[in-house]
Short mmCIF file of C-alpha atoms in Angstrom, two decimals:
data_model
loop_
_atom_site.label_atom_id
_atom_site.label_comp_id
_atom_site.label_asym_id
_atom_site.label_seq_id
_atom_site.Cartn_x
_atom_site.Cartn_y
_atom_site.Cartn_z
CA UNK H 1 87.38 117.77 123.36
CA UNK H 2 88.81 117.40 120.10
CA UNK H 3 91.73 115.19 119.35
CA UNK H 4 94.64 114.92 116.68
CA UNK H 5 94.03 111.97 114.27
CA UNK H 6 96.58 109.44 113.65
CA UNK H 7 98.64 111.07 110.55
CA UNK H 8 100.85 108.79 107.84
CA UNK H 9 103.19 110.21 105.68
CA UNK H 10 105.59 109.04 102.95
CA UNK H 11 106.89 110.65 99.78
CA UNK H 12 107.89 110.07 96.41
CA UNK H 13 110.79 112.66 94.05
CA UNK H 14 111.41 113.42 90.71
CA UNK H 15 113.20 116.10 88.82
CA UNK H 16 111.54 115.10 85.33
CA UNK H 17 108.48 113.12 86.18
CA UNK H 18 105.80 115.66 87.85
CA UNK H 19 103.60 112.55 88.79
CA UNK H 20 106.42 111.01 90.97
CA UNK H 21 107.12 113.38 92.61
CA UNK H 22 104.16 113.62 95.30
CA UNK H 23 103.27 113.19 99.25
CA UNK H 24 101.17 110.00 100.60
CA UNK H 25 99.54 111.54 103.42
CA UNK H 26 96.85 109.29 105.36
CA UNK H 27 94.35 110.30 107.96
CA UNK H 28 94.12 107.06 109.60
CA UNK H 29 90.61 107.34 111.52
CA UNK H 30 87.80 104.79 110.81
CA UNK H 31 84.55 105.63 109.98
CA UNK H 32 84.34 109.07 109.41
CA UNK H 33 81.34 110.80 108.91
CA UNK H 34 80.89 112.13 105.16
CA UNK H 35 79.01 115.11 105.96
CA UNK H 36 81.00 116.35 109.11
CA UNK H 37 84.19 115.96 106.87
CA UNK H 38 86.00 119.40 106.17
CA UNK H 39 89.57 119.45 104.36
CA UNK H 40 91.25 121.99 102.75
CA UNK H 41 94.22 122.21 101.01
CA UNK H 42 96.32 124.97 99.82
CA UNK H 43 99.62 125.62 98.09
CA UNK H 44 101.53 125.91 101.81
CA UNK H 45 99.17 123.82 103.89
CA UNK H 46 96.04 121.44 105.12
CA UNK H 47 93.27 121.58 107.07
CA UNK H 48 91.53 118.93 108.27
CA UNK H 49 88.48 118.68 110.96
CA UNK H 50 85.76 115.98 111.25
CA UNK H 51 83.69 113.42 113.55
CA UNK H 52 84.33 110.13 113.82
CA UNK H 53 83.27 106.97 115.47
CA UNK H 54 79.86 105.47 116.80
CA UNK H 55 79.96 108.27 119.91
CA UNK H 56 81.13 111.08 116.79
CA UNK H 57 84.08 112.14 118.74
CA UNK H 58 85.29 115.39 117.20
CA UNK H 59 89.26 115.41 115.37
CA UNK H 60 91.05 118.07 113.81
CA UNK H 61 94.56 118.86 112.67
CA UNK H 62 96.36 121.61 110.60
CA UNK H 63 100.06 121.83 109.29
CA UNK H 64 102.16 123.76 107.21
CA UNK H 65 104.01 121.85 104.49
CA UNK H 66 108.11 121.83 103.82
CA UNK H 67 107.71 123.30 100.63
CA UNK H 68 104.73 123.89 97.84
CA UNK H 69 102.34 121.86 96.90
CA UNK H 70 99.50 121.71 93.65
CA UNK H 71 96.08 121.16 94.99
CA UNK H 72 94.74 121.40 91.85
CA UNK H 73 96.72 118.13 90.95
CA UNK H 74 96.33 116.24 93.82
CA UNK H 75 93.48 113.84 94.78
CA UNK H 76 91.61 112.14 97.86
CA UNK H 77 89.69 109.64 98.60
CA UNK H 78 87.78 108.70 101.42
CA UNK H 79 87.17 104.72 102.63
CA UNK H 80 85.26 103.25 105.55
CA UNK H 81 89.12 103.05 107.18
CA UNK H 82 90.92 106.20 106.25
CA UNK H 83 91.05 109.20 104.74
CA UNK H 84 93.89 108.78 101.97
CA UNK H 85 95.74 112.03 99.98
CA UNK H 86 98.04 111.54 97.18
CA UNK H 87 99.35 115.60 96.90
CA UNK H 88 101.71 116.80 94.18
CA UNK H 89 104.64 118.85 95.00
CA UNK H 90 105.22 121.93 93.16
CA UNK H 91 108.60 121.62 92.83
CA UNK H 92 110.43 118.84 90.30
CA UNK H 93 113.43 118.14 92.42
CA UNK H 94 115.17 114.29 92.74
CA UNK H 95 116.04 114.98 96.45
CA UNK H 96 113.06 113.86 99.28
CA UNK H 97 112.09 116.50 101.91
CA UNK H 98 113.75 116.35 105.11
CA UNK H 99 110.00 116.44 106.70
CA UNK H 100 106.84 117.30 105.96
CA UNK H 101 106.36 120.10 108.21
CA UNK H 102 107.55 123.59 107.65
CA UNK H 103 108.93 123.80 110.81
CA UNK H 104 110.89 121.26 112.41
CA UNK H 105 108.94 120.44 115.59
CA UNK H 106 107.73 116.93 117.12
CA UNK H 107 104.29 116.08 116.22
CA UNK H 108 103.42 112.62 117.93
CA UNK H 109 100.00 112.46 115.45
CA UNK H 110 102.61 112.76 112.61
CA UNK H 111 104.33 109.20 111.74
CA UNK H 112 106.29 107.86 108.72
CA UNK H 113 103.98 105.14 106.87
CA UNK H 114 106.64 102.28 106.78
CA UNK H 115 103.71 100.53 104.37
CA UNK H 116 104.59 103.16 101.61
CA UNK H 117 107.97 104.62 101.92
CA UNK H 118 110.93 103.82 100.15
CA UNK H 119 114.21 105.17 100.21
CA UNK H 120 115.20 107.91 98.05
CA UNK H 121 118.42 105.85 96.50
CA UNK H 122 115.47 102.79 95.73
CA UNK H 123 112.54 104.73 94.83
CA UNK H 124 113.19 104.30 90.64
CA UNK H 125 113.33 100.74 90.66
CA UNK H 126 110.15 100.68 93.09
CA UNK H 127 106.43 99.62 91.47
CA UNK H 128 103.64 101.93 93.85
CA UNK H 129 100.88 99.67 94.97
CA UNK H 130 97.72 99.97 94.07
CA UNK H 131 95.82 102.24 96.64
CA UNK H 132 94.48 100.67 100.09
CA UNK H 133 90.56 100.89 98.92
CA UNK H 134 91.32 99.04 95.50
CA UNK H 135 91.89 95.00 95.13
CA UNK H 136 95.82 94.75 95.36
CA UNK H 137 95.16 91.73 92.49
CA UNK H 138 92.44 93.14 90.52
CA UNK H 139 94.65 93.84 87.73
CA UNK H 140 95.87 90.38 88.60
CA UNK H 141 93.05 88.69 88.59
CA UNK H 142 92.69 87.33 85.51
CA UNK H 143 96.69 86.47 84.51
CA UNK H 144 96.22 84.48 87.88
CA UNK H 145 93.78 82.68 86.64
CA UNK H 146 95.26 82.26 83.52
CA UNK H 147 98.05 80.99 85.61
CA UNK H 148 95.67 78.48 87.01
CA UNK H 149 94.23 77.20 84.16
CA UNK H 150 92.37 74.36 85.20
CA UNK H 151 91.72 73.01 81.40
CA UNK H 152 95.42 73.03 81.51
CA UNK H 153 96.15 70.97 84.49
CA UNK H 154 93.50 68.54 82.91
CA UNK H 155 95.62 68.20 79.81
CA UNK H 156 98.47 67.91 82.39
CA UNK H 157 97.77 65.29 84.22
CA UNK H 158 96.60 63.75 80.80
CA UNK H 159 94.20 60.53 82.45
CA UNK H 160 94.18 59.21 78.76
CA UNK H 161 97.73 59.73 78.49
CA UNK H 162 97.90 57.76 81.59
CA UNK H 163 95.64 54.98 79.92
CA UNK H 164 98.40 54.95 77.40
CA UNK H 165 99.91 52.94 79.45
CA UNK H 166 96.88 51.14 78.94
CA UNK H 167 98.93 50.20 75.62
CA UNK H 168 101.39 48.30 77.45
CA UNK H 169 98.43 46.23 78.55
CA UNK H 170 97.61 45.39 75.34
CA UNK H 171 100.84 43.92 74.71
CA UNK H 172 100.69 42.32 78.17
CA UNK H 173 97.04 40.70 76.66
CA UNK H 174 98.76 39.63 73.96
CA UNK H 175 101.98 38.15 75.73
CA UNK H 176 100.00 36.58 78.72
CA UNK H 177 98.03 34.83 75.61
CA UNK H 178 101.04 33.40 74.31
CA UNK H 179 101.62 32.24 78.06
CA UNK H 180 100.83 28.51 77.02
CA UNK H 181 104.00 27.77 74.95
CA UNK H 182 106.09 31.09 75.62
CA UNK H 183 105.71 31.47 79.45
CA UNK H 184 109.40 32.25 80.38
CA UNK H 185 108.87 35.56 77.16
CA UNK H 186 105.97 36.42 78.99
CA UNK H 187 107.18 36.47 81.78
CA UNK H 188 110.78 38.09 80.83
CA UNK H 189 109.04 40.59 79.20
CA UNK H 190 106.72 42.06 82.37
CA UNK H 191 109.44 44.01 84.06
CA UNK H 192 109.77 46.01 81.33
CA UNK H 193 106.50 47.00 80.86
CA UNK H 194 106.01 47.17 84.46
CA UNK H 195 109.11 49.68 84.70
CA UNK H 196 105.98 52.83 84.75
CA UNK H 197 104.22 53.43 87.54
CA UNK H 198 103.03 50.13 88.63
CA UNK H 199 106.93 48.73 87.61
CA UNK H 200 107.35 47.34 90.82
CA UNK H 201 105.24 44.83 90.81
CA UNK H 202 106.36 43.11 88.10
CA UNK H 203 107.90 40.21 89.69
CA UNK H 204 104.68 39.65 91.95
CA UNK H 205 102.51 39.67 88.97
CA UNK H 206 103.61 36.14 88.24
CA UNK H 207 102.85 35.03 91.58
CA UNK H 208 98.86 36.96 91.46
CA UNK H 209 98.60 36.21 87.95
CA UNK H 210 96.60 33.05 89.00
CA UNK H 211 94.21 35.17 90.52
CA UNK H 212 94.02 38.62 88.93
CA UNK H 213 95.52 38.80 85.42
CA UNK H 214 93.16 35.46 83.91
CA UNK H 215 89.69 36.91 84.54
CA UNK H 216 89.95 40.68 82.43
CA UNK H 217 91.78 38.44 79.87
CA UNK H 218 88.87 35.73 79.61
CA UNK H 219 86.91 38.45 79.26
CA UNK H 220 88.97 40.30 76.86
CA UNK H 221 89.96 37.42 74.24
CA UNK H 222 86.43 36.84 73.55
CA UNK H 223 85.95 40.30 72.10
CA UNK H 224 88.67 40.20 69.83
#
């Protein structure tokens, strides 16, 4: 028995741009065999017939459109999920059609395809997507990675800039040298280099200073 496929439809107008003003039509039916395939399309209508499916079940529709169409400047293509149309309407007019159908009769195959359609008052301000077989950020791809720039984030997080604060080591060398007869300096002078990142423990560093500050300086005097 054959059956009516699942059929999407949304719609773009234009009175001045011919290549807005088109029909999305969609044949939603995975896996469709190639070779059974048979669509035509005509100035008033489309045909549409294949098999489908592991078990090659049999579908077929036919409709007559609302108004004209160009065949010659429309296109398909054909994906392992769908069968997708983009058909250009003959007429340049800024006003959707009410439906696609010629006449106005319930079709439950025939659905609006919520995933394209805009509304006509929206529609110039609207980008199109790029088509379901494509990469929606190949185009993308490479701004995004621009975006990431990993050599940047490297610069960002700057670990020698960090180690610039290495500097303020130095000067706490050089002060915790002078320790013997200028203690109380030293000491004064630790908060404010200890203000960065590590600013809070400043006033434990005196305490621990016995313990963790001498040794790198023993070994650091030497070398100067």
């Amino acid at each position: 028995m054959v059956q009516h496929p699942e059929v999407l439809w949304a719609q773009r107008s234009s009175d001045s741009d011919e290549e807005k003003n088109i029909l999305y039509v969609t044949v939603n039916l995975p896996d469709i065999k190639e070779a059974t395939l048979e669509y035509n399309l005509t100035p008033t209508s489309i045909s549409f017939k294949t098999k489908a499916g592991t078990q090659e079940k049999e579908y077929a529709f036919d409709l007559d459109f609302f108004g004209e169409v160009v065949p010659e400047k429309s296109s398909k293509k054909l994906n392992s999920r769908s069968f997708n149309l983009h058909i250009r309407k003959k007429e340049k007019k800024s006003e959707y059609w009410p439906r696609l159908t010629k006449e106005k009769v319930k079709n439950a195959f025939l659905k609006t395809d919520f995933s394209k359609w805009v509304d006509e008052d929206e529609q110039d301000g609207h980008v199109d997507e790029v088509p379901e077989d494509m990469d929606p950020m190949g185009g993308m791809g490479g701004m995004g990675g621009m975006g990431g720039m990993p050599g940047m984030e490297g610069m960002g997080g700057m670990p020698g800039m960090g180690g610039m604060g290495g500097p303020g080591g130095m000067d706490f060398e050089k002060m915790m040298a002078q320790m013997g007869g200028m203690g109380g300096m030293g000491g004064g002078g630790m908060p404010d280099f200890g203000a960065g990142p590590s600013g809070s423990g400043a006033a434990d560093e005196e305490d621990d200073s016995d313990d963790d500050g001498p040794p790198p300086l023993e070994d650091a005097e030497p070398a100067k």
